[in-house]
Amino acid sequence: VAVLDNSDGTYTMPFDHKTPGHYVVDVRLNDTPVADGPLDIVIGSEQPFDASAPILDSPFDISVMDTDPFDIAVPLEGTKNKVLFGGSGLKGGKRRDLLRPIYIKLVDHEKQPLPLYGDNVKVVFKPPMIHYKPGVDKPGAVAIAYRPAVGEVNVSVFVNDQKVLDKHVKWESPFDLAPDPKHCLITGYAVDHPVEVGFPTPLTLTTFNKNGQRCQLGNENVQAQVSTPISVETPIVTIKDNEDGTYDLSFTPEVPSDYVLGVSVNDEPLTPVIIHTTPGYLADSAPIDLPIEDTSFPIFDMESDNPPPGHKVKFGGRALKGGKRTLAVYPVYVKVLDLNDDGVSDLPVKVKFTPPVPKTKVRSVKPGVFGVFCWPPDYGTVLVSIAVNGTLVLTEKPVVWGKYEEPTDSFPVAKESNEPLEASTTFDLPFEIKLESQLPFDAAPPHPSDSDSPFTTLFAGSGLKGGKL
């Protein structure tokens, strides 16, 4: 079996199966068997798989003791006899043993054993389970063992072709996968850093069992609420079950305050988390006019894959590109459209930078187009998030900034030489030079005394002045 590392904590193990039947896959991590292993896989054929067919001879002796609790009694139709059932294979629970037995006994109305043989008994498992031939332990008693898989199995028993039992049995993992609040974790930027008021605050709850093992399943009863020391309406905490043992939590703080987040799992509380807030880095007095789209800038080259229902959202602006910081401030532009591509201006737009950087408030540039300026750092990565009407349409896009350095070799420099310049060392200027009449032509070299020329040559230009390059 080939094992492919997906480099994200998961592994893919494809294998070719050429023959229908049962396959047992033993998976080990660092020489340790994984939970719920080995894995039973049933490969079907073109014909339905007959789960009742005996597939293995029992490699062990099953003893039905007189003290075994035959606690299920079913009348055998058309007779006064009864079929008794017992064994842990009909009980379910933790699948700690590899094999689980089912005991079957035929008795008369006086509870005296009657002859019963393996050929008279047929057992069907749905879904199919690896099982062994029914074997006779003593007169009137038949035993069968099967290897349960985690989940629910339906066990049907036939005696002399008459169905006498149809029972659902639920098997759980041999490991305790119930979350333990003492080991569960709440993580996210807001746990260690102040968050911005008016912007969704995402957090993640990861559940672990009492042994410190991460839970792999969801569907737990997770509740969350926030409270503040000031008299304001507390925001609602949304909870999303990722069905892998993790849960996405989110709430929007509306006023500057400390928020206490309380989370419980199956009615057992976790340690509360205190979320600090900041009013944001706002520079409303900055005398900045945002350019509009008619100037061919910005270019909306990004579109959200999670817009508010019935809308489309596009992004643009240098603050989403990063690079060398050559300017003081950089813009982010957000375009909100309906499904007819008409601009929508009545939905609130918020832009968040993590870590916080100075910024202006979001302003309406033109119908459906919003803009905000920010002062990015000289070096580092800034995560940009955008929310439209409370929906995160862009989540923590990383933007990398580096400080601009003055180039020293942007233009060729001629070295001093007594040799005349070759034509190959000259360059065509990429722009047109216009000589204006008011230019200070303040340099006039003396003419040779023997010159008969009636003309005088004048010179001007900063190239003859020197100074700062």
JSON list of C-alpha atoms in Angstrom, two decimals, residues 174-398:
[
{"chain": "A", "resi": 174, "resn": "PRO", "atom": "CA", "xyz": [-12.29, 1.73, 22.21]},
{"chain": "A", "resi": 175, "resn": "PHE", "atom": "CA", "xyz": [-10.82, 5.12, 23.09]},
{"chain": "A", "resi": 176, "resn": "ASP", "atom": "CA", "xyz": [-12.65, 7.70, 25.18]},
{"chain": "A", "resi": 177, "resn": "LEU", "atom": "CA", "xyz": [-13.37, 10.39, 22.61]},
{"chain": "A", "resi": 178, "resn": "ALA", "atom": "CA", "xyz": [-15.68, 12.47, 24.80]},
{"chain": "A", "resi": 179, "resn": "PRO", "atom": "CA", "xyz": [-14.37, 16.04, 25.04]},
{"chain": "A", "resi": 180, "resn": "ASP", "atom": "CA", "xyz": [-12.92, 17.07, 28.39]},
{"chain": "A", "resi": 181, "resn": "PRO", "atom": "CA", "xyz": [-13.38, 20.81, 29.01]},
{"chain": "A", "resi": 182, "resn": "LYS", "atom": "CA", "xyz": [-10.16, 20.86, 31.05]},
{"chain": "A", "resi": 183, "resn": "HIS", "atom": "CA", "xyz": [-8.20, 20.02, 27.89]},
{"chain": "A", "resi": 184, "resn": "CYS", "atom": "CA", "xyz": [-10.21, 21.93, 25.25]},
{"chain": "A", "resi": 185, "resn": "LEU", "atom": "CA", "xyz": [-8.58, 25.05, 23.79]},
{"chain": "A", "resi": 186, "resn": "ILE", "atom": "CA", "xyz": [-9.84, 28.37, 22.44]},
{"chain": "A", "resi": 187, "resn": "THR", "atom": "CA", "xyz": [-7.39, 29.97, 20.01]},
{"chain": "A", "resi": 188, "resn": "GLY", "atom": "CA", "xyz": [-7.30, 33.00, 17.74]},
{"chain": "A", "resi": 189, "resn": "TYR", "atom": "CA", "xyz": [-5.68, 36.41, 17.35]},
{"chain": "A", "resi": 190, "resn": "ALA", "atom": "CA", "xyz": [-8.16, 37.93, 19.83]},
{"chain": "A", "resi": 191, "resn": "VAL", "atom": "CA", "xyz": [-6.94, 35.70, 22.67]},
{"chain": "A", "resi": 192, "resn": "ASP", "atom": "CA", "xyz": [-3.59, 37.52, 22.88]},
{"chain": "A", "resi": 193, "resn": "HIS", "atom": "CA", "xyz": [-4.22, 40.84, 21.08]},
{"chain": "A", "resi": 194, "resn": "PRO", "atom": "CA", "xyz": [-6.81, 43.64, 21.28]},
{"chain": "A", "resi": 195, "resn": "VAL", "atom": "CA", "xyz": [-9.40, 43.45, 18.53]},
{"chain": "A", "resi": 196, "resn": "GLU", "atom": "CA", "xyz": [-11.06, 46.24, 16.65]},
{"chain": "A", "resi": 197, "resn": "VAL", "atom": "CA", "xyz": [-14.51, 47.44, 17.58]},
{"chain": "A", "resi": 198, "resn": "GLY", "atom": "CA", "xyz": [-17.20, 46.89, 14.98]},
{"chain": "A", "resi": 199, "resn": "PHE", "atom": "CA", "xyz": [-15.44, 44.03, 13.22]},
{"chain": "A", "resi": 200, "resn": "PRO", "atom": "CA", "xyz": [-16.16, 40.24, 13.42]},
{"chain": "A", "resi": 201, "resn": "THR", "atom": "CA", "xyz": [-13.79, 38.51, 15.84]},
{"chain": "A", "resi": 202, "resn": "PRO", "atom": "CA", "xyz": [-13.09, 34.88, 14.79]},
{"chain": "A", "resi": 203, "resn": "LEU", "atom": "CA", "xyz": [-11.98, 32.23, 17.30]},
{"chain": "A", "resi": 204, "resn": "THR", "atom": "CA", "xyz": [-11.56, 28.46, 17.15]},
{"chain": "A", "resi": 205, "resn": "LEU", "atom": "CA", "xyz": [-12.55, 25.89, 19.77]},
{"chain": "A", "resi": 206, "resn": "THR", "atom": "CA", "xyz": [-10.56, 22.64, 19.53]},
{"chain": "A", "resi": 207, "resn": "THR", "atom": "CA", "xyz": [-11.83, 19.73, 21.63]},
{"chain": "A", "resi": 208, "resn": "PHE", "atom": "CA", "xyz": [-9.59, 17.15, 23.33]},
{"chain": "A", "resi": 209, "resn": "ASN", "atom": "CA", "xyz": [-10.44, 14.09, 25.45]},
{"chain": "A", "resi": 210, "resn": "LYS", "atom": "CA", "xyz": [-9.22, 13.46, 28.98]},
{"chain": "A", "resi": 211, "resn": "ASN", "atom": "CA", "xyz": [-6.03, 11.83, 27.65]},
{"chain": "A", "resi": 212, "resn": "GLY", "atom": "CA", "xyz": [-5.11, 14.95, 25.71]},
{"chain": "A", "resi": 213, "resn": "GLN", "atom": "CA", "xyz": [-6.00, 13.38, 22.37]},
{"chain": "A", "resi": 214, "resn": "ARG", "atom": "CA", "xyz": [-7.77, 15.61, 19.88]},
{"chain": "A", "resi": 215, "resn": "CYS", "atom": "CA", "xyz": [-11.38, 14.65, 19.21]},
{"chain": "A", "resi": 216, "resn": "GLN", "atom": "CA", "xyz": [-12.01, 13.83, 15.56]},
{"chain": "A", "resi": 217, "resn": "LEU", "atom": "CA", "xyz": [-15.80, 14.10, 15.52]},
{"chain": "A", "resi": 218, "resn": "GLY", "atom": "CA", "xyz": [-18.23, 16.95, 16.01]},
{"chain": "A", "resi": 219, "resn": "ASN", "atom": "CA", "xyz": [-21.89, 17.07, 17.01]},
{"chain": "A", "resi": 220, "resn": "GLU", "atom": "CA", "xyz": [-21.15, 18.04, 20.61]},
{"chain": "A", "resi": 221, "resn": "ASN", "atom": "CA", "xyz": [-23.38, 20.45, 22.53]},
{"chain": "A", "resi": 222, "resn": "VAL", "atom": "CA", "xyz": [-21.30, 23.63, 22.34]},
{"chain": "A", "resi": 223, "resn": "GLN", "atom": "CA", "xyz": [-22.71, 26.86, 23.80]},
{"chain": "A", "resi": 224, "resn": "ALA", "atom": "CA", "xyz": [-21.07, 30.30, 23.93]},
{"chain": "A", "resi": 225, "resn": "GLN", "atom": "CA", "xyz": [-21.96, 33.78, 25.12]},
{"chain": "A", "resi": 226, "resn": "VAL", "atom": "CA", "xyz": [-20.16, 37.04, 25.92]},
{"chain": "A", "resi": 227, "resn": "SER", "atom": "CA", "xyz": [-20.66, 39.57, 28.68]},
{"chain": "A", "resi": 228, "resn": "THR", "atom": "CA", "xyz": [-19.25, 43.03, 29.43]},
{"chain": "A", "resi": 229, "resn": "PRO", "atom": "CA", "xyz": [-18.88, 45.07, 32.62]},
{"chain": "A", "resi": 230, "resn": "ILE", "atom": "CA", "xyz": [-20.75, 47.97, 31.05]},
{"chain": "A", "resi": 231, "resn": "SER", "atom": "CA", "xyz": [-24.47, 48.19, 30.41]},
{"chain": "A", "resi": 232, "resn": "VAL", "atom": "CA", "xyz": [-24.72, 47.47, 26.69]},
{"chain": "A", "resi": 233, "resn": "GLU", "atom": "CA", "xyz": [-26.45, 44.85, 24.62]},
{"chain": "A", "resi": 234, "resn": "THR", "atom": "CA", "xyz": [-24.10, 41.88, 24.39]},
{"chain": "A", "resi": 235, "resn": "PRO", "atom": "CA", "xyz": [-23.39, 40.55, 20.91]},
{"chain": "A", "resi": 236, "resn": "ILE", "atom": "CA", "xyz": [-24.48, 37.10, 19.78]},
{"chain": "A", "resi": 237, "resn": "VAL", "atom": "CA", "xyz": [-21.80, 34.43, 19.36]},
{"chain": "A", "resi": 238, "resn": "THR", "atom": "CA", "xyz": [-22.18, 32.34, 16.21]},
{"chain": "A", "resi": 239, "resn": "ILE", "atom": "CA", "xyz": [-20.99, 28.71, 16.33]},
{"chain": "A", "resi": 240, "resn": "LYS", "atom": "CA", "xyz": [-20.09, 26.54, 13.33]},
{"chain": "A", "resi": 241, "resn": "ASP", "atom": "CA", "xyz": [-19.48, 22.81, 13.80]},
{"chain": "A", "resi": 242, "resn": "ASN", "atom": "CA", "xyz": [-16.67, 21.74, 11.44]},
{"chain": "A", "resi": 243, "resn": "GLU", "atom": "CA", "xyz": [-17.47, 18.07, 12.25]},
{"chain": "A", "resi": 244, "resn": "ASP", "atom": "CA", "xyz": [-13.80, 17.34, 12.91]},
{"chain": "A", "resi": 245, "resn": "GLY", "atom": "CA", "xyz": [-13.57, 18.20, 16.59]},
{"chain": "A", "resi": 246, "resn": "THR", "atom": "CA", "xyz": [-13.21, 21.94, 15.99]},
{"chain": "A", "resi": 247, "resn": "TYR", "atom": "CA", "xyz": [-15.79, 24.72, 16.12]},
{"chain": "A", "resi": 248, "resn": "ASP", "atom": "CA", "xyz": [-15.60, 28.22, 14.63]},
{"chain": "A", "resi": 249, "resn": "LEU", "atom": "CA", "xyz": [-16.79, 30.95, 17.01]},
{"chain": "A", "resi": 250, "resn": "SER", "atom": "CA", "xyz": [-17.37, 34.58, 16.06]},
{"chain": "A", "resi": 251, "resn": "PHE", "atom": "CA", "xyz": [-18.88, 37.73, 17.56]},
{"chain": "A", "resi": 252, "resn": "THR", "atom": "CA", "xyz": [-18.70, 41.45, 16.80]},
{"chain": "A", "resi": 253, "resn": "PRO", "atom": "CA", "xyz": [-17.85, 43.85, 19.66]},
{"chain": "A", "resi": 254, "resn": "GLU", "atom": "CA", "xyz": [-19.79, 47.07, 19.10]},
{"chain": "A", "resi": 255, "resn": "VAL", "atom": "CA", "xyz": [-18.30, 49.31, 21.82]},
{"chain": "A", "resi": 256, "resn": "PRO", "atom": "CA", "xyz": [-14.82, 49.58, 23.36]},
{"chain": "A", "resi": 257, "resn": "SER", "atom": "CA", "xyz": [-14.80, 47.31, 26.41]},
{"chain": "A", "resi": 258, "resn": "ASP", "atom": "CA", "xyz": [-13.47, 44.07, 27.78]},
{"chain": "A", "resi": 259, "resn": "TYR", "atom": "CA", "xyz": [-15.60, 41.11, 26.71]},
{"chain": "A", "resi": 260, "resn": "VAL", "atom": "CA", "xyz": [-15.71, 37.86, 28.68]},
{"chain": "A", "resi": 261, "resn": "LEU", "atom": "CA", "xyz": [-16.29, 34.86, 26.43]},
{"chain": "A", "resi": 262, "resn": "GLY", "atom": "CA", "xyz": [-17.83, 31.86, 28.17]},
{"chain": "A", "resi": 263, "resn": "VAL", "atom": "CA", "xyz": [-17.91, 28.50, 26.35]},
{"chain": "A", "resi": 264, "resn": "SER", "atom": "CA", "xyz": [-19.34, 25.18, 27.50]},
{"chain": "A", "resi": 265, "resn": "VAL", "atom": "CA", "xyz": [-19.09, 21.71, 25.96]},
{"chain": "A", "resi": 266, "resn": "ASN", "atom": "CA", "xyz": [-21.87, 19.28, 26.86]},
{"chain": "A", "resi": 267, "resn": "ASP", "atom": "CA", "xyz": [-22.90, 21.66, 29.68]},
{"chain": "A", "resi": 268, "resn": "GLU", "atom": "CA", "xyz": [-19.37, 21.61, 31.15]},
{"chain": "A", "resi": 269, "resn": "PRO", "atom": "CA", "xyz": [-17.82, 25.12, 31.20]},
{"chain": "A", "resi": 270, "resn": "LEU", "atom": "CA", "xyz": [-14.35, 25.95, 29.93]},
{"chain": "A", "resi": 271, "resn": "THR", "atom": "CA", "xyz": [-12.13, 28.59, 31.51]},
{"chain": "A", "resi": 272, "resn": "PRO", "atom": "CA", "xyz": [-13.50, 31.99, 30.39]},
{"chain": "A", "resi": 273, "resn": "VAL", "atom": "CA", "xyz": [-11.48, 34.01, 27.90]},
{"chain": "A", "resi": 274, "resn": "ILE", "atom": "CA", "xyz": [-11.18, 37.79, 28.20]},
{"chain": "A", "resi": 275, "resn": "ILE", "atom": "CA", "xyz": [-11.20, 39.66, 24.87]},
{"chain": "A", "resi": 276, "resn": "HIS", "atom": "CA", "xyz": [-9.77, 43.20, 24.91]},
{"chain": "A", "resi": 277, "resn": "THR", "atom": "CA", "xyz": [-10.86, 45.76, 22.31]},
{"chain": "A", "resi": 278, "resn": "THR", "atom": "CA", "xyz": [-9.47, 48.93, 20.80]},
{"chain": "A", "resi": 279, "resn": "PRO", "atom": "CA", "xyz": [-11.48, 51.69, 19.12]},
{"chain": "A", "resi": 280, "resn": "GLY", "atom": "CA", "xyz": [-9.25, 51.33, 16.08]},
{"chain": "A", "resi": 281, "resn": "TYR", "atom": "CA", "xyz": [-6.56, 53.44, 14.49]},
{"chain": "A", "resi": 282, "resn": "LEU", "atom": "CA", "xyz": [-8.57, 56.20, 12.83]},
{"chain": "A", "resi": 283, "resn": "ALA", "atom": "CA", "xyz": [-7.23, 59.34, 11.20]},
{"chain": "A", "resi": 284, "resn": "ASP", "atom": "CA", "xyz": [-10.40, 61.08, 10.08]},
{"chain": "A", "resi": 285, "resn": "SER", "atom": "CA", "xyz": [-8.69, 64.47, 9.96]},
{"chain": "A", "resi": 286, "resn": "ALA", "atom": "CA", "xyz": [-6.25, 63.35, 7.30]},
{"chain": "A", "resi": 287, "resn": "PRO", "atom": "CA", "xyz": [-6.78, 65.66, 4.28]},
{"chain": "A", "resi": 288, "resn": "ILE", "atom": "CA", "xyz": [-6.93, 62.86, 1.73]},
{"chain": "A", "resi": 289, "resn": "ASP", "atom": "CA", "xyz": [-9.11, 62.79, -1.36]},
{"chain": "A", "resi": 290, "resn": "LEU", "atom": "CA", "xyz": [-9.69, 59.26, -2.60]},
{"chain": "A", "resi": 291, "resn": "PRO", "atom": "CA", "xyz": [-9.34, 58.86, -6.36]},
{"chain": "A", "resi": 292, "resn": "ILE", "atom": "CA", "xyz": [-12.29, 57.30, -8.14]},
{"chain": "A", "resi": 293, "resn": "GLU", "atom": "CA", "xyz": [-12.50, 54.49, -10.62]},
{"chain": "A", "resi": 294, "resn": "ASP", "atom": "CA", "xyz": [-12.91, 56.89, -13.58]},
{"chain": "A", "resi": 295, "resn": "THR", "atom": "CA", "xyz": [-9.15, 57.54, -13.40]},
{"chain": "A", "resi": 296, "resn": "SER", "atom": "CA", "xyz": [-8.59, 53.86, -14.37]},
{"chain": "A", "resi": 297, "resn": "PHE", "atom": "CA", "xyz": [-7.38, 53.22, -10.83]},
{"chain": "A", "resi": 298, "resn": "PRO", "atom": "CA", "xyz": [-8.00, 51.10, -8.82]},
{"chain": "A", "resi": 299, "resn": "ILE", "atom": "CA", "xyz": [-8.04, 47.86, -10.75]},
{"chain": "A", "resi": 300, "resn": "PHE", "atom": "CA", "xyz": [-10.55, 45.49, -9.16]},
{"chain": "A", "resi": 301, "resn": "ASP", "atom": "CA", "xyz": [-8.65, 42.28, -9.88]},
{"chain": "A", "resi": 302, "resn": "MET", "atom": "CA", "xyz": [-9.91, 40.26, -6.89]},
{"chain": "A", "resi": 303, "resn": "GLU", "atom": "CA", "xyz": [-13.41, 39.00, -6.17]},
{"chain": "A", "resi": 304, "resn": "SER", "atom": "CA", "xyz": [-14.81, 37.48, -3.00]},
{"chain": "A", "resi": 305, "resn": "ASP", "atom": "CA", "xyz": [-15.98, 33.86, -3.02]},
{"chain": "A", "resi": 306, "resn": "ASN", "atom": "CA", "xyz": [-18.10, 34.53, 0.09]},
{"chain": "A", "resi": 307, "resn": "PRO", "atom": "CA", "xyz": [-20.19, 37.64, -0.68]},
{"chain": "A", "resi": 308, "resn": "PRO", "atom": "CA", "xyz": [-23.39, 38.58, 1.14]},
{"chain": "A", "resi": 309, "resn": "PRO", "atom": "CA", "xyz": [-26.44, 36.83, -0.35]},
{"chain": "A", "resi": 310, "resn": "GLY", "atom": "CA", "xyz": [-27.59, 38.48, -3.57]},
{"chain": "A", "resi": 311, "resn": "HIS", "atom": "CA", "xyz": [-24.41, 40.52, -4.03]},
{"chain": "A", "resi": 312, "resn": "LYS", "atom": "CA", "xyz": [-20.92, 40.46, -5.53]},
{"chain": "A", "resi": 313, "resn": "VAL", "atom": "CA", "xyz": [-17.86, 42.06, -3.93]},
{"chain": "A", "resi": 314, "resn": "LYS", "atom": "CA", "xyz": [-14.60, 43.00, -5.66]},
{"chain": "A", "resi": 315, "resn": "PHE", "atom": "CA", "xyz": [-11.35, 44.46, -4.27]},
{"chain": "A", "resi": 316, "resn": "GLY", "atom": "CA", "xyz": [-8.49, 46.60, -5.47]},
{"chain": "A", "resi": 317, "resn": "GLY", "atom": "CA", "xyz": [-5.83, 49.02, -4.30]},
{"chain": "A", "resi": 318, "resn": "ARG", "atom": "CA", "xyz": [-2.12, 49.04, -3.56]},
{"chain": "A", "resi": 319, "resn": "ALA", "atom": "CA", "xyz": [-2.70, 48.27, 0.12]},
{"chain": "A", "resi": 320, "resn": "LEU", "atom": "CA", "xyz": [-3.71, 44.75, -0.97]},
{"chain": "A", "resi": 321, "resn": "LYS", "atom": "CA", "xyz": [-0.53, 44.30, -3.03]},
{"chain": "A", "resi": 322, "resn": "GLY", "atom": "CA", "xyz": [2.31, 45.21, -0.67]},
{"chain": "A", "resi": 323, "resn": "GLY", "atom": "CA", "xyz": [5.89, 45.51, -1.87]},
{"chain": "A", "resi": 324, "resn": "LYS", "atom": "CA", "xyz": [8.41, 48.29, -1.32]},
{"chain": "A", "resi": 325, "resn": "ARG", "atom": "CA", "xyz": [6.89, 51.18, 0.62]},
{"chain": "A", "resi": 326, "resn": "THR", "atom": "CA", "xyz": [7.57, 54.21, -1.60]},
{"chain": "A", "resi": 327, "resn": "LEU", "atom": "CA", "xyz": [4.54, 56.26, -0.48]},
{"chain": "A", "resi": 328, "resn": "ALA", "atom": "CA", "xyz": [3.20, 57.35, 2.88]},
{"chain": "A", "resi": 329, "resn": "VAL", "atom": "CA", "xyz": [-0.32, 55.98, 2.53]},
{"chain": "A", "resi": 330, "resn": "TYR", "atom": "CA", "xyz": [-1.94, 53.27, 0.44]},
{"chain": "A", "resi": 331, "resn": "PRO", "atom": "CA", "xyz": [-5.58, 52.67, -0.45]},
{"chain": "A", "resi": 332, "resn": "VAL", "atom": "CA", "xyz": [-7.94, 49.70, -0.31]},
{"chain": "A", "resi": 333, "resn": "TYR", "atom": "CA", "xyz": [-10.98, 49.84, -2.57]},
{"chain": "A", "resi": 334, "resn": "VAL", "atom": "CA", "xyz": [-14.12, 47.74, -2.21]},
{"chain": "A", "resi": 335, "resn": "LYS", "atom": "CA", "xyz": [-16.80, 47.50, -4.90]},
{"chain": "A", "resi": 336, "resn": "VAL", "atom": "CA", "xyz": [-20.22, 46.16, -3.86]},
{"chain": "A", "resi": 337, "resn": "LEU", "atom": "CA", "xyz": [-22.58, 45.13, -6.66]},
{"chain": "A", "resi": 338, "resn": "ASP", "atom": "CA", "xyz": [-25.95, 43.48, -6.93]},
{"chain": "A", "resi": 339, "resn": "LEU", "atom": "CA", "xyz": [-26.51, 40.55, -9.26]},
{"chain": "A", "resi": 340, "resn": "ASN", "atom": "CA", "xyz": [-27.21, 43.03, -12.11]},
{"chain": "A", "resi": 341, "resn": "ASP", "atom": "CA", "xyz": [-23.76, 44.61, -11.59]},
{"chain": "A", "resi": 342, "resn": "ASP", "atom": "CA", "xyz": [-25.28, 47.83, -10.26]},
{"chain": "A", "resi": 343, "resn": "GLY", "atom": "CA", "xyz": [-23.43, 49.56, -7.43]},
{"chain": "A", "resi": 344, "resn": "VAL", "atom": "CA", "xyz": [-24.85, 49.12, -3.92]},
{"chain": "A", "resi": 345, "resn": "SER", "atom": "CA", "xyz": [-24.05, 51.85, -1.36]},
{"chain": "A", "resi": 346, "resn": "ASP", "atom": "CA", "xyz": [-26.37, 51.04, 1.55]},
{"chain": "A", "resi": 347, "resn": "LEU", "atom": "CA", "xyz": [-24.40, 48.08, 2.99]},
{"chain": "A", "resi": 348, "resn": "PRO", "atom": "CA", "xyz": [-21.86, 48.83, 5.75]},
{"chain": "A", "resi": 349, "resn": "VAL", "atom": "CA", "xyz": [-18.26, 48.11, 4.76]},
{"chain": "A", "resi": 350, "resn": "LYS", "atom": "CA", "xyz": [-15.48, 47.57, 7.30]},
{"chain": "A", "resi": 351, "resn": "VAL", "atom": "CA", "xyz": [-11.75, 47.04, 6.67]},
{"chain": "A", "resi": 352, "resn": "LYS", "atom": "CA", "xyz": [-9.47, 45.57, 9.33]},
{"chain": "A", "resi": 353, "resn": "PHE", "atom": "CA", "xyz": [-5.67, 45.39, 9.44]},
{"chain": "A", "resi": 354, "resn": "THR", "atom": "CA", "xyz": [-3.88, 42.89, 11.71]},
{"chain": "A", "resi": 355, "resn": "PRO", "atom": "CA", "xyz": [-1.74, 44.00, 13.46]},
{"chain": "A", "resi": 356, "resn": "PRO", "atom": "CA", "xyz": [-3.55, 47.35, 13.56]},
{"chain": "A", "resi": 357, "resn": "VAL", "atom": "CA", "xyz": [-2.08, 50.14, 11.44]},
{"chain": "A", "resi": 358, "resn": "PRO", "atom": "CA", "xyz": [-3.18, 53.80, 11.25]},
{"chain": "A", "resi": 359, "resn": "LYS", "atom": "CA", "xyz": [-6.02, 54.18, 8.78]},
{"chain": "A", "resi": 360, "resn": "THR", "atom": "CA", "xyz": [-8.85, 56.44, 7.76]},
{"chain": "A", "resi": 361, "resn": "LYS", "atom": "CA", "xyz": [-12.50, 55.59, 8.07]},
{"chain": "A", "resi": 362, "resn": "VAL", "atom": "CA", "xyz": [-14.09, 53.81, 5.15]},
{"chain": "A", "resi": 363, "resn": "ARG", "atom": "CA", "xyz": [-15.55, 56.42, 2.80]},
{"chain": "A", "resi": 364, "resn": "SER", "atom": "CA", "xyz": [-17.91, 56.22, -0.12]},
{"chain": "A", "resi": 365, "resn": "VAL", "atom": "CA", "xyz": [-16.06, 57.09, -3.31]},
{"chain": "A", "resi": 366, "resn": "LYS", "atom": "CA", "xyz": [-18.90, 56.68, -5.77]},
{"chain": "A", "resi": 367, "resn": "PRO", "atom": "CA", "xyz": [-22.06, 54.51, -5.84]},
{"chain": "A", "resi": 368, "resn": "GLY", "atom": "CA", "xyz": [-21.02, 51.02, -4.83]},
{"chain": "A", "resi": 369, "resn": "VAL", "atom": "CA", "xyz": [-17.32, 51.88, -4.38]},
{"chain": "A", "resi": 370, "resn": "PHE", "atom": "CA", "xyz": [-15.74, 52.37, -0.94]},
{"chain": "A", "resi": 371, "resn": "GLY", "atom": "CA", "xyz": [-12.19, 53.33, -0.05]},
{"chain": "A", "resi": 372, "resn": "VAL", "atom": "CA", "xyz": [-9.88, 53.54, 2.95]},
{"chain": "A", "resi": 373, "resn": "PHE", "atom": "CA", "xyz": [-6.27, 54.72, 3.31]},
{"chain": "A", "resi": 374, "resn": "CYS", "atom": "CA", "xyz": [-3.74, 53.07, 5.61]},
{"chain": "A", "resi": 375, "resn": "TRP", "atom": "CA", "xyz": [-0.19, 53.72, 6.74]},
{"chain": "A", "resi": 376, "resn": "PRO", "atom": "CA", "xyz": [1.55, 50.34, 6.39]},
{"chain": "A", "resi": 377, "resn": "PRO", "atom": "CA", "xyz": [4.74, 49.46, 8.29]},
{"chain": "A", "resi": 378, "resn": "ASP", "atom": "CA", "xyz": [8.20, 49.75, 6.77]},
{"chain": "A", "resi": 379, "resn": "TYR", "atom": "CA", "xyz": [8.71, 46.03, 7.14]},
{"chain": "A", "resi": 380, "resn": "GLY", "atom": "CA", "xyz": [6.46, 43.09, 7.97]},
{"chain": "A", "resi": 381, "resn": "THR", "atom": "CA", "xyz": [3.23, 41.34, 7.05]},
{"chain": "A", "resi": 382, "resn": "VAL", "atom": "CA", "xyz": [-0.22, 42.84, 7.52]},
{"chain": "A", "resi": 383, "resn": "LEU", "atom": "CA", "xyz": [-3.36, 40.69, 7.40]},
{"chain": "A", "resi": 384, "resn": "VAL", "atom": "CA", "xyz": [-6.25, 42.47, 5.67]},
{"chain": "A", "resi": 385, "resn": "SER", "atom": "CA", "xyz": [-9.86, 41.48, 6.33]},
{"chain": "A", "resi": 386, "resn": "ILE", "atom": "CA", "xyz": [-12.97, 43.04, 4.80]},
{"chain": "A", "resi": 387, "resn": "ALA", "atom": "CA", "xyz": [-16.56, 42.70, 5.99]},
{"chain": "A", "resi": 388, "resn": "VAL", "atom": "CA", "xyz": [-19.67, 43.76, 4.06]},
{"chain": "A", "resi": 389, "resn": "ASN", "atom": "CA", "xyz": [-22.93, 43.86, 6.00]},
{"chain": "A", "resi": 390, "resn": "GLY", "atom": "CA", "xyz": [-21.37, 41.66, 8.69]},
{"chain": "A", "resi": 391, "resn": "THR", "atom": "CA", "xyz": [-20.14, 38.99, 6.25]},
{"chain": "A", "resi": 392, "resn": "LEU", "atom": "CA", "xyz": [-16.40, 38.37, 6.03]},
{"chain": "A", "resi": 393, "resn": "VAL", "atom": "CA", "xyz": [-15.79, 38.67, 2.30]},
{"chain": "A", "resi": 394, "resn": "LEU", "atom": "CA", "xyz": [-11.99, 38.69, 2.64]},
{"chain": "A", "resi": 395, "resn": "THR", "atom": "CA", "xyz": [-10.34, 36.91, 5.56]},
{"chain": "A", "resi": 396, "resn": "GLU", "atom": "CA", "xyz": [-6.82, 37.81, 6.67]},
{"chain": "A", "resi": 397, "resn": "LYS", "atom": "CA", "xyz": [-5.17, 38.24, 3.28]},
{"chain": "A", "resi": 398, "resn": "PRO", "atom": "CA", "xyz": [-1.40, 38.49, 3.96]}
]
